[in-house]
């Protein structure tokens, strides 16, 4: 006997006559009403270039769903642009939007009893948010990254929006003119799509392939390339095969092995530190306990083989031209850094999907034997200052050891004003606290400040430590995700101006310590009254009340199996 589709609950029986009326008003006939119903979730809209053409891509997905026996329902969901919210209070809503997106997928899928999910995202928080919603609902689902922007062209070379941030620092330092900055701003982002380097969006796109939730070969196709249309239709066909067979489902795919594969992909490409926040959150939705410590173990054993911005030379477009994410994943598979037995959305294993992927080209992607670094591009530091861990992006970083006196700032705005005024000394450790998931609330990213430091020429001579986040475009001695956060009574709350902090990101160390005795640190912590930014009702108040720690993904619910 054929298993019924769960959407039959909304139209079968006498009591569902009104449902027929609603579906008919959507333009469906009786035969179409009895098809499996698919939610097509996307974050298309005019809130950022990343999202600009996602609705157009969703139409191709809908065509493919209908052609293969499904009935698509377009379900747009909210998205927050990191680019438009950076360096002001609006950034508090960025990470929160990840939860809103996951909640929206759950609400629509469960309320309407969709039989499957097709999800399209292309900005920092909407990629993990959509995948979290897929895992939470656990109906057959496919994810497709909406693609990156093309790099800009300026002064005879490729460029990207991150260079604009750094040029602001040069202007403030008197090393570049306002006219130069304006010209670069006009040139750096010429098309729709996510930021062009291996920043957070493209990192999470690669994660979607390594996890098995996205078709291999999909994530690095630029947003404006015409081949995205057939890509969407092929992905729809893959989804409909899973719907008709009632599987595989997202939690069949996202196992511990798949999560470790995703961590390896991040490390091998010098990806965004934000992945270390999103991967534990995805694991949480699958009912798997997978924390920053688990991420750290994979990062430590995985070599850096891709030469991608911001720590390298090339862009997502360039990786696509040499074969896409599959080139990286196959190289890691053949060297033993991936588990090829992991299942993918096609029902085939990752090894089977990678069988035809090209070999490394030697420029954009190196062979593992010629790796750029033996231990990956993102390092997790631990020690008495950050017992739950902290993150440093080491790809392209020339200095791995730093020791210096602390300058403490209680919020991002105070630090930004000091950096803009150059009110610091070379060798300092600038500490920005009360910006964690609970303390902010919202765990703001500090791209504006890190870019200013780099633009002022001190990106590897002044360290920055925060319980907030950094952007995927960040580079320099920038340590984020310090845990526990200050608002939870973490050691960062006990720091005072002049304390000496030592950072050692070398493979044999990976430590961050404050040079205080255990007794002195404990005495200070006992006297700390946690400081939190003021919140007056609304979304941020609700978020602060429920959000968990960063090392567990900053999640806001207990998980499908009570894993919180």
Coordinates of C-alpha atoms in Angstrom, one line a residue:
X1 CA 0.0 0.0 0.0
X2 CA 1.4 3.4 -0.9
X3 CA 2.1 5.6 2.1
X4 CA 0.0 8.8 2.0
X5 CA 1.7 12.2 1.9
X6 CA 1.3 14.1 5.1
X7 CA -0.3 17.0 3.3
X8 CA -3.3 14.8 2.8
X9 CA -4.2 16.0 6.4
X10 CA -5.1 19.4 5.0
X11 CA -7.4 18.3 2.2
X12 CA -8.9 14.8 2.8
X13 CA -12.3 14.3 4.3
X14 CA -15.6 16.3 4.5
X15 CA -14.2 18.6 7.1
X16 CA -11.5 19.8 4.7
X17 CA -13.9 21.2 2.0
X18 CA -12.8 24.7 2.9
X19 CA -9.2 23.7 2.4
X20 CA -10.1 22.8 -1.2
X21 CA -11.6 26.2 -1.6
X22 CA -8.3 27.8 -0.4
X23 CA -6.2 25.6 -2.6
X24 CA -8.4 26.2 -5.6
X25 CA -8.1 29.9 -5.0
X26 CA -4.4 29.5 -5.3
X27 CA -5.0 28.2 -8.9
X28 CA -4.9 24.4 -8.2
X29 CA -7.2 21.9 -9.7
X30 CA -8.4 18.7 -8.0
X31 CA -5.5 16.6 -9.4
X32 CA -2.9 19.2 -8.3
X33 CA -4.4 19.4 -4.8
X34 CA -3.6 15.7 -4.4
X35 CA 0.1 16.1 -5.4
X36 CA 2.7 16.4 -2.6
X37 CA 2.9 20.0 -1.4
X38 CA 6.3 21.6 -1.2
X39 CA 7.3 24.7 0.7
X40 CA 9.8 26.8 -1.4
X41 CA 11.5 28.9 1.2
X42 CA 13.7 31.8 0.2
X43 CA 15.0 35.1 1.6
X44 CA 14.5 37.1 -1.6
X45 CA 14.0 40.8 -1.4
X46 CA 15.7 44.2 -1.5
X47 CA 17.4 44.1 1.9
X48 CA 20.8 43.3 0.4
X49 CA 22.5 42.3 -2.9
X50 CA 22.8 38.8 -1.4
X51 CA 19.0 38.4 -1.5
X52 CA 18.2 40.4 -4.6
X53 CA 17.7 37.6 -7.2
X54 CA 16.6 34.7 -4.9
X55 CA 12.9 35.0 -5.8
X56 CA 13.8 34.7 -9.5
X57 CA 15.8 31.6 -8.6
X58 CA 12.9 30.2 -6.6
X59 CA 10.7 30.4 -9.7
X60 CA 13.0 27.9 -11.5
X61 CA 12.8 25.7 -8.4
X62 CA 9.0 25.8 -8.5
X63 CA 9.1 24.9 -12.2
X64 CA 11.3 21.8 -11.4
X65 CA 9.0 20.8 -8.5
X66 CA 5.9 20.9 -10.6
X67 CA 7.5 19.1 -13.5
X68 CA 8.4 16.2 -11.2
X69 CA 5.0 15.8 -9.7
X70 CA 4.9 18.3 -6.8
X71 CA 2.8 21.3 -6.0
X72 CA 5.1 24.2 -5.0
X73 CA 4.2 27.0 -2.5
X74 CA 6.4 30.0 -2.4
X75 CA 7.2 30.9 1.2
X76 CA 9.4 34.1 1.5
X77 CA 11.0 34.6 4.9
X78 CA 12.7 37.5 6.7
X79 CA 16.4 38.2 6.3
X80 CA 18.8 40.8 7.9
X81 CA 21.7 42.2 5.9
X82 CA 25.0 42.2 7.8
X83 CA 26.3 44.7 5.3
X84 CA 23.6 47.2 6.2
X85 CA 23.6 46.5 9.9
X86 CA 27.3 46.5 10.6
X87 CA 28.9 49.0 13.1
X88 CA 25.6 50.3 14.6
X89 CA 23.0 48.9 17.0
X90 CA 21.1 47.2 14.2
X91 CA 23.7 44.4 14.2
X92 CA 22.1 43.0 17.3
X93 CA 19.4 41.7 15.1
X94 CA 21.7 39.8 12.7
X95 CA 22.2 36.5 14.6
X96 CA 18.7 36.8 16.0
X97 CA 17.4 36.6 12.4
X98 CA 18.9 33.1 12.1
X99 CA 16.4 32.0 14.8
X100 CA 13.6 33.9 13.1
X101 CA 14.3 32.1 9.8
X102 CA 14.4 28.7 11.4
X103 CA 11.2 29.4 13.3
X104 CA 9.5 30.6 10.1
X105 CA 10.4 27.4 8.3
X106 CA 9.0 25.4 11.2
X107 CA 5.8 27.5 11.5
X108 CA 5.0 27.3 7.8
X109 CA 6.0 23.7 7.3
X110 CA 4.1 22.4 10.3
X111 CA 1.1 24.6 10.0
X112 CA 0.5 23.7 6.4
X113 CA 1.9 20.1 6.6
X114 CA 4.2 20.6 3.6
X115 CA 5.6 17.3 2.4
X116 CA 9.0 18.7 1.5
X117 CA 11.2 21.8 1.7
X118 CA 13.2 23.6 -1.0
X119 CA 15.3 26.3 0.7
X120 CA 17.4 29.0 -1.0
X121 CA 19.5 31.5 0.9
X122 CA 22.5 33.7 0.2
X123 CA 23.4 35.8 3.2
X124 CA 25.3 35.1 6.4
X125 CA 22.5 34.1 8.7
X126 CA 19.9 32.9 6.3
X127 CA 21.9 29.9 5.1
X128 CA 22.2 28.3 8.5
X129 CA 18.7 29.5 9.5
X130 CA 17.1 27.7 6.6
X131 CA 19.1 24.6 7.2
X132 CA 18.2 24.6 10.9
X133 CA 14.6 24.8 9.9
X134 CA 15.0 21.9 7.5
X135 CA 16.5 19.8 10.3
X136 CA 13.9 20.8 12.8
X137 CA 11.0 19.8 10.5
X138 CA 12.8 16.7 9.2
X139 CA 10.7 16.3 6.0
X140 CA 12.6 15.6 2.8
X141 CA 14.4 18.8 1.9
X142 CA 17.1 20.3 -0.3
X143 CA 19.1 23.4 0.2
X144 CA 20.8 25.5 -2.5
X145 CA 23.0 28.5 -1.8
X146 CA 21.8 31.4 -4.0
X147 CA 25.4 32.2 -5.1
X148 CA 28.0 34.8 -4.7
X149 CA 28.5 38.2 -6.4
X150 CA 31.2 38.6 -8.9
X151 CA 34.2 40.5 -7.6
X152 CA 34.6 44.1 -8.6
X153 CA 37.4 45.4 -10.8
X154 CA 39.5 48.4 -9.6
X155 CA 42.9 49.7 -10.5
X156 CA 43.5 46.7 -12.8
X157 CA 42.7 44.0 -10.3
X158 CA 39.8 42.2 -8.6
X159 CA 38.4 43.6 -5.4
X160 CA 35.6 43.0 -2.9
X161 CA 33.6 44.9 -0.4
X162 CA 35.9 44.0 2.5
X163 CA 38.6 46.1 1.0
X164 CA 36.2 49.1 1.3
X165 CA 36.1 48.6 5.1
X166 CA 39.8 48.5 5.3
X167 CA 40.2 51.6 3.1
X168 CA 38.0 53.5 5.6
X169 CA 40.8 52.8 8.1
X170 CA 43.4 54.1 5.7
X171 CA 41.4 57.3 5.2
X172 CA 41.2 57.8 9.0
X173 CA 44.9 57.2 9.2
X174 CA 45.6 59.7 6.5
X175 CA 46.9 57.0 4.1
X176 CA 44.1 57.2 1.5
X177 CA 41.8 59.9 0.2
X178 CA 38.1 60.2 0.5
X179 CA 37.9 60.2 -3.3
X180 CA 39.8 56.9 -3.4
X181 CA 37.4 55.4 -0.9
X182 CA 34.4 56.6 -2.9
X183 CA 35.8 55.2 -6.2
X184 CA 36.4 51.8 -4.5
X185 CA 32.9 51.7 -3.0
X186 CA 31.5 52.2 -6.5
X187 CA 33.6 49.4 -7.9
X188 CA 33.7 46.7 -5.2
X189 CA 30.3 45.1 -5.5
X190 CA 29.1 45.0 -9.2
X191 CA 26.3 42.4 -9.1
X192 CA 23.7 40.6 -7.0
X193 CA 24.9 37.8 -4.8
X194 CA 26.7 37.1 -1.5
X195 CA 30.1 38.7 -0.8
X196 CA 32.6 37.3 -3.3
X197 CA 35.2 35.7 -1.0
X198 CA 35.2 32.8 1.4
X199 CA 33.2 34.9 3.9
X200 CA 30.3 33.6 6.0
X201 CA 27.8 33.1 3.2
X202 CA 30.1 31.2 0.9
X203 CA 31.5 29.2 3.8
X204 CA 28.0 28.1 4.8
X205 CA 27.3 27.3 1.2
X206 CA 30.2 24.9 1.2
X207 CA 29.0 23.5 4.5
X208 CA 25.7 22.7 2.9
X209 CA 27.4 20.5 0.3
X210 CA 29.8 18.9 2.8
X211 CA 26.8 18.1 5.1
X212 CA 25.0 16.5 2.2
X213 CA 22.0 18.8 2.3
X214 CA 22.9 20.5 -1.0
X215 CA 23.7 19.0 -4.4
X216 CA 27.5 18.7 -4.9
X217 CA 28.6 21.4 -7.4
X218 CA 25.9 23.9 -6.4
X219 CA 27.3 26.4 -3.9
X220 CA 30.0 28.2 -5.9
X221 CA 28.0 29.0 -9.0
X222 CA 27.8 32.9 -9.0
X223 CA 24.4 34.3 -8.4
X224 CA 24.2 36.0 -11.8
X225 CA 25.3 33.0 -14.0
X226 CA 22.5 31.6 -16.2
X227 CA 23.4 28.1 -15.2
X228 CA 21.7 28.7 -11.9
X229 CA 18.3 28.1 -13.6
X230 CA 18.9 24.5 -14.6
X231 CA 20.8 24.0 -11.3
X232 CA 17.6 24.9 -9.5
X233 CA 15.5 22.6 -11.6
X234 CA 17.9 19.6 -11.1
X235 CA 17.8 20.2 -7.4
X236 CA 14.0 20.2 -7.5
X237 CA 14.1 16.8 -9.2
X238 CA 16.4 15.5 -6.5
X239 CA 14.0 16.8 -3.8
X240 CA 11.0 15.2 -5.5
X241 CA 12.7 11.8 -5.7
X242 CA 13.2 12.0 -1.9
X243 CA 9.6 13.2 -1.3
X244 CA 8.2 10.3 -3.4
X245 CA 10.4 7.8 -1.6
X246 CA 9.7 9.4 1.8
X247 CA 13.4 9.9 2.3
X248 CA 16.2 10.5 3.0
X249 CA 15.3 13.2 5.5
X250 CA 17.7 15.9 6.9
X251 CA 18.3 14.0 10.1
X252 CA 19.3 10.9 8.2
X253 CA 21.9 13.0 6.4
X254 CA 23.3 15.3 9.2
X255 CA 25.1 12.8 11.4
X256 CA 28.3 13.3 13.5
X257 CA 30.3 12.2 10.5
X258 CA 28.6 14.8 8.2
X259 CA 29.2 17.5 10.8
X260 CA 32.9 16.6 10.9
X261 CA 33.0 16.7 7.1
X262 CA 31.6 20.2 7.2
X263 CA 34.2 21.3 9.8
X264 CA 36.9 20.0 7.5
X265 CA 35.6 21.9 4.5
X266 CA 35.6 25.1 6.6
X267 CA 39.2 24.6 7.7
X268 CA 40.5 23.6 4.3
X269 CA 39.2 26.8 2.8
X270 CA 40.1 29.3 5.5
X271 CA 36.4 29.8 6.0
X272 CA 34.5 32.1 8.3
X273 CA 34.8 31.8 12.1
X274 CA 31.0 32.1 12.1
X275 CA 30.8 28.5 10.9
X276 CA 32.0 27.5 14.4
X277 CA 28.8 29.1 15.8
X278 CA 26.4 27.7 13.1
X279 CA 27.7 24.1 13.0
X280 CA 26.8 23.4 16.7
X281 CA 23.5 25.0 16.1
X282 CA 22.8 22.7 13.1
X283 CA 23.9 19.7 15.2
X284 CA 21.5 20.8 18.0
X285 CA 18.6 20.8 15.5
X286 CA 19.5 17.2 14.6
X287 CA 19.7 16.1 18.3
X288 CA 23.5 15.8 18.3
X289 CA 25.7 17.2 21.0
X290 CA 28.4 18.9 19.0
X291 CA 30.2 21.9 20.6
X292 CA 33.0 24.3 19.8
X293 CA 35.4 21.7 21.2
X294 CA 34.3 19.2 18.6
X295 CA 34.7 21.8 15.9
X296 CA 38.2 22.5 17.2
X297 CA 39.4 18.9 16.9
X298 CA 38.5 18.8 13.2
X299 CA 40.0 22.2 12.5
X300 CA 43.3 21.1 14.1
X301 CA 43.7 18.0 12.0
X302 CA 42.6 19.5 8.6
X303 CA 45.0 21.2 6.3
X304 CA 44.4 24.5 4.5
X305 CA 44.4 23.8 0.8
X306 CA 42.3 26.6 -0.8
X307 CA 43.8 30.0 -1.6
X308 CA 40.6 32.1 -1.1
X309 CA 39.9 35.6 0.1
X310 CA 40.2 37.1 2.6
X311 CA 43.2 35.1 3.7
X312 CA 44.2 34.2 0.1
X313 CA 44.0 35.5 -3.4
X314 CA 40.9 34.0 -5.1
X315 CA 37.1 34.3 -5.1
X316 CA 34.1 32.0 -5.2
X317 CA 33.9 32.6 -8.9
X318 CA 37.4 31.3 -9.4
X319 CA 36.7 28.2 -7.3
X320 CA 33.6 27.6 -9.5
X321 CA 35.7 27.8 -12.6
X322 CA 38.1 25.1 -11.4
X323 CA 35.3 22.7 -10.4
X324 CA 33.6 24.1 -7.3
X325 CA 33.5 22.8 -3.8
X326 CA 33.8 19.3 -5.1
X327 CA 37.4 19.9 -5.9
X328 CA 38.1 20.7 -2.2
X329 CA 35.9 17.9 -0.9
X330 CA 37.4 15.2 -3.2
X331 CA 41.0 16.2 -2.3
X332 CA 40.0 15.9 1.4
X333 CA 38.3 12.6 0.8
X334 CA 41.3 11.1 -0.9
X335 CA 43.6 12.2 1.8
X336 CA 41.4 10.7 4.6
X337 CA 40.1 14.0 6.0
X338 CA 36.5 13.3 5.0
X339 CA 34.2 10.3 5.7
X340 CA 32.9 9.4 2.3
X341 CA 30.3 7.0 3.7
X342 CA 28.1 10.0 4.8
X343 CA 24.7 10.1 3.1
X344 CA 23.6 13.0 0.8
X345 CA 20.3 14.4 -0.3
X346 CA 20.5 12.2 -3.5
X347 CA 20.4 9.0 -1.4
X348 CA 24.0 8.3 -2.5
X349 CA 27.1 8.6 -0.4
X350 CA 29.4 11.6 -0.4
X351 CA 32.1 9.5 -2.0
X352 CA 29.8 8.5 -4.8
X353 CA 28.8 12.1 -5.4
X354 CA 32.5 13.2 -5.5
X355 CA 33.6 10.4 -7.9
X356 CA 33.7 12.8 -10.9
X357 CA 34.9 15.9 -9.2
X358 CA 38.1 17.4 -10.7
X359 CA 41.5 17.3 -9.1
X360 CA 43.0 20.4 -7.5
X361 CA 44.3 22.9 -10.1
X362 CA 47.3 23.9 -8.0
X363 CA 46.5 27.6 -7.8
X364 CA 43.0 28.1 -6.4
X365 CA 43.0 24.7 -4.7
X366 CA 46.3 23.0 -3.8
X367 CA 46.8 19.2 -3.4
X368 CA 46.9 18.1 0.2
X369 CA 50.5 17.2 -0.2
X370 CA 51.2 20.9 -1.1
X371 CA 48.9 22.3 1.6
X372 CA 49.2 26.0 2.4
X373 CA 49.2 25.2 6.1
X374 CA 49.1 21.8 7.9
X375 CA 46.4 22.6 10.3
X376 CA 43.6 24.6 8.7
X377 CA 42.7 28.3 8.6
X378 CA 40.6 28.7 11.7
X379 CA 42.0 28.0 15.2
X380 CA 40.1 27.5 18.5
X381 CA 42.1 28.9 21.5
X382 CA 41.5 27.9 25.1
X383 CA 42.9 28.9 28.5
X384 CA 42.1 30.6 31.7
X385 CA 40.6 33.6 29.9
X386 CA 38.3 31.5 27.6
X387 CA 37.7 28.1 29.1
X388 CA 34.8 27.4 26.6
X389 CA 37.1 28.5 23.7
X390 CA 37.6 31.5 21.4
X391 CA 38.1 31.7 17.7
X392 CA 40.9 33.2 15.6
X393 CA 41.1 33.1 11.8
X394 CA 44.8 32.2 11.1
X395 CA 44.5 31.9 7.2
X396 CA 46.8 34.6 5.8
X397 CA 47.8 35.7 9.3
X398 CA 51.5 36.5 9.6
X399 CA 51.7 36.7 13.4
X400 CA 50.5 33.8 15.6
X401 CA 51.9 35.0 18.9
X402 CA 51.0 38.2 20.7
X403 CA 51.4 39.4 24.3
X404 CA 50.3 42.8 25.5
X405 CA 48.4 45.0 27.9
X406 CA 44.6 45.1 27.9
X407 CA 42.5 48.1 27.1
X408 CA 38.9 47.3 28.2
X409 CA 35.8 48.6 26.4
X410 CA 32.3 47.8 27.7
X411 CA 30.7 47.9 24.2
X412 CA 31.5 48.1 20.5
X413 CA 30.7 51.8 20.2
X414 CA 33.3 52.8 22.8
X415 CA 36.0 50.7 21.1
X416 CA 35.1 52.0 17.6
X417 CA 35.5 55.6 18.7
X418 CA 38.9 54.8 20.3
X419 CA 40.1 53.0 17.2
X420 CA 38.9 55.8 14.9
X421 CA 40.8 58.3 17.1
X422 CA 43.9 55.9 17.2
X423 CA 43.7 56.0 21.0
X424 CA 45.7 52.8 21.5
X425 CA 49.3 51.7 21.3
X426 CA 50.9 49.1 19.1
X427 CA 51.0 45.8 21.1
X428 CA 47.8 46.4 22.9
X429 CA 45.0 43.9 23.4
X430 CA 41.7 45.7 22.8
X431 CA 38.9 44.0 24.8
X432 CA 35.3 44.5 23.8
X433 CA 32.9 42.7 26.3
X434 CA 29.2 42.6 27.0
X435 CA 28.6 41.8 23.3
X436 CA 27.9 38.0 23.6
X437 CA 24.6 36.3 22.7
X438 CA 23.0 37.3 26.0
X439 CA 25.0 40.4 26.9
X440 CA 24.6 42.3 23.6
X441 CA 22.1 40.8 23.2
X442 CA 22.6 39.4 19.7
X443 CA 26.4 38.8 19.6
X444 CA 27.3 41.6 17.2
X445 CA 30.1 41.2 14.7
X446 CA 33.0 43.7 14.7
X447 CA 34.0 43.9 11.1
X448 CA 34.0 47.7 11.2
X449 CA 36.6 47.8 14.0
X450 CA 38.8 45.0 12.6
X451 CA 38.8 46.7 9.1
X452 CA 39.8 50.0 10.7
X453 CA 42.7 48.4 12.5
X454 CA 43.9 46.7 9.3
X455 CA 43.4 49.8 7.3
X456 CA 45.5 51.7 9.9
X457 CA 48.3 49.2 9.3
X458 CA 48.2 47.5 12.7
X459 CA 46.0 44.5 12.0
X460 CA 48.8 42.1 13.0
X461 CA 50.3 44.3 15.8
X462 CA 47.2 45.1 17.8
X463 CA 45.0 42.2 19.1
X464 CA 41.3 42.4 19.5
X465 CA 39.4 40.1 21.9
X466 CA 35.6 40.0 22.2
X467 CA 32.7 37.9 23.4
X468 CA 31.0 39.1 20.2
X469 CA 31.6 37.8 16.7
X470 CA 33.7 38.7 13.7
X471 CA 32.7 38.7 10.1
X472 CA 33.8 36.2 7.6
X473 CA 35.7 39.1 5.9
X474 CA 37.7 39.8 9.1
X475 CA 41.4 39.3 9.1
X476 CA 44.2 40.2 11.6
X477 CA 44.7 39.3 15.3
X478 CA 41.0 39.2 16.0
X479 CA 39.8 36.7 18.7
X480 CA 36.1 36.3 19.0
X481 CA 33.4 34.1 20.6
X482 CA 35.2 34.4 23.9
X483 CA 33.4 32.0 26.2
X484 CA 31.8 32.1 28.7
X485 CA 30.7 35.6 27.7
X486 CA 30.9 38.5 30.2
X487 CA 27.2 38.5 30.8
X488 CA 27.4 34.9 32.0
X489 CA 30.3 35.7 34.4
X490 CA 33.1 34.6 32.1
X491 CA 36.7 35.6 32.9
X492 CA 36.6 38.3 30.2
X493 CA 34.3 40.2 32.7
X494 CA 37.2 40.3 35.2
X495 CA 39.8 42.0 33.0
X496 CA 41.1 45.4 33.9
X497 CA 43.2 47.9 32.0
X498 CA 46.8 46.9 32.0
X499 CA 46.4 43.2 32.6
X500 CA 48.7 41.2 30.4
X501 CA 47.0 38.8 27.9
X502 CA 49.1 36.2 25.9
X503 CA 47.8 34.7 22.7
X504 CA 49.6 31.8 21.1
X505 CA 47.9 30.3 18.0
X506 CA 50.7 28.0 17.0
X507 CA 49.6 24.4 16.6
X508 CA 51.6 23.2 19.6
X509 CA 49.8 25.7 21.9
X510 CA 46.5 27.2 20.8
X511 CA 46.1 29.1 24.0
X512 CA 44.8 32.5 25.3
X513 CA 45.6 33.3 28.9
X514 CA 45.5 36.3 31.2
X515 CA 48.6 36.5 33.4
X516 CA 46.8 36.4 36.7
X517 CA 47.0 33.7 39.5
X518 CA 44.0 31.4 39.8
X519 CA 43.3 33.0 43.2
X520 CA 43.4 36.6 41.8
X521 CA 41.1 35.7 38.9
X522 CA 38.7 33.9 41.2
X523 CA 38.6 36.8 43.6
X524 CA 37.9 39.3 40.7
X525 CA 35.1 37.1 39.2
X526 CA 33.4 36.8 42.6
X527 CA 33.2 40.6 42.7
X528 CA 31.9 41.1 39.1
X529 CA 28.4 42.3 38.5
X530 CA 27.6 41.3 34.9
X531 CA 26.8 44.3 32.7
X532 CA 24.3 44.0 29.9
X533 CA 23.2 46.4 27.2
X534 CA 19.7 47.9 27.9
X535 CA 16.8 46.3 26.2
X536 CA 13.2 47.6 26.2
X537 CA 10.9 44.9 25.3
X538 CA 10.4 43.3 21.8
X539 CA 12.4 40.7 20.0
X540 CA 15.7 41.3 21.7
X541 CA 14.2 40.9 25.2
X542 CA 12.7 37.5 24.2
X543 CA 16.1 36.5 22.6
X544 CA 18.1 37.4 25.7
X545 CA 15.7 35.4 27.9
X546 CA 16.2 32.1 26.1
X547 CA 19.6 32.2 24.1
X548 CA 22.3 29.7 25.1
X549 CA 26.1 30.0 25.1
X550 CA 28.1 30.5 21.9
X551 CA 30.1 27.3 22.2
X552 CA 26.8 25.4 21.8
X553 CA 25.7 27.5 18.9
X554 CA 23.7 30.2 20.7
X555 CA 20.5 28.3 20.2
X556 CA 17.1 29.2 21.6
X557 CA 15.3 26.0 22.3
X558 CA 15.9 22.6 23.9
X559 CA 16.3 20.6 20.6
X560 CA 14.4 17.6 19.3
X561 CA 15.8 15.2 21.9
X562 CA 16.4 17.5 24.8
X563 CA 20.1 18.1 24.1
X564 CA 20.3 21.7 25.4

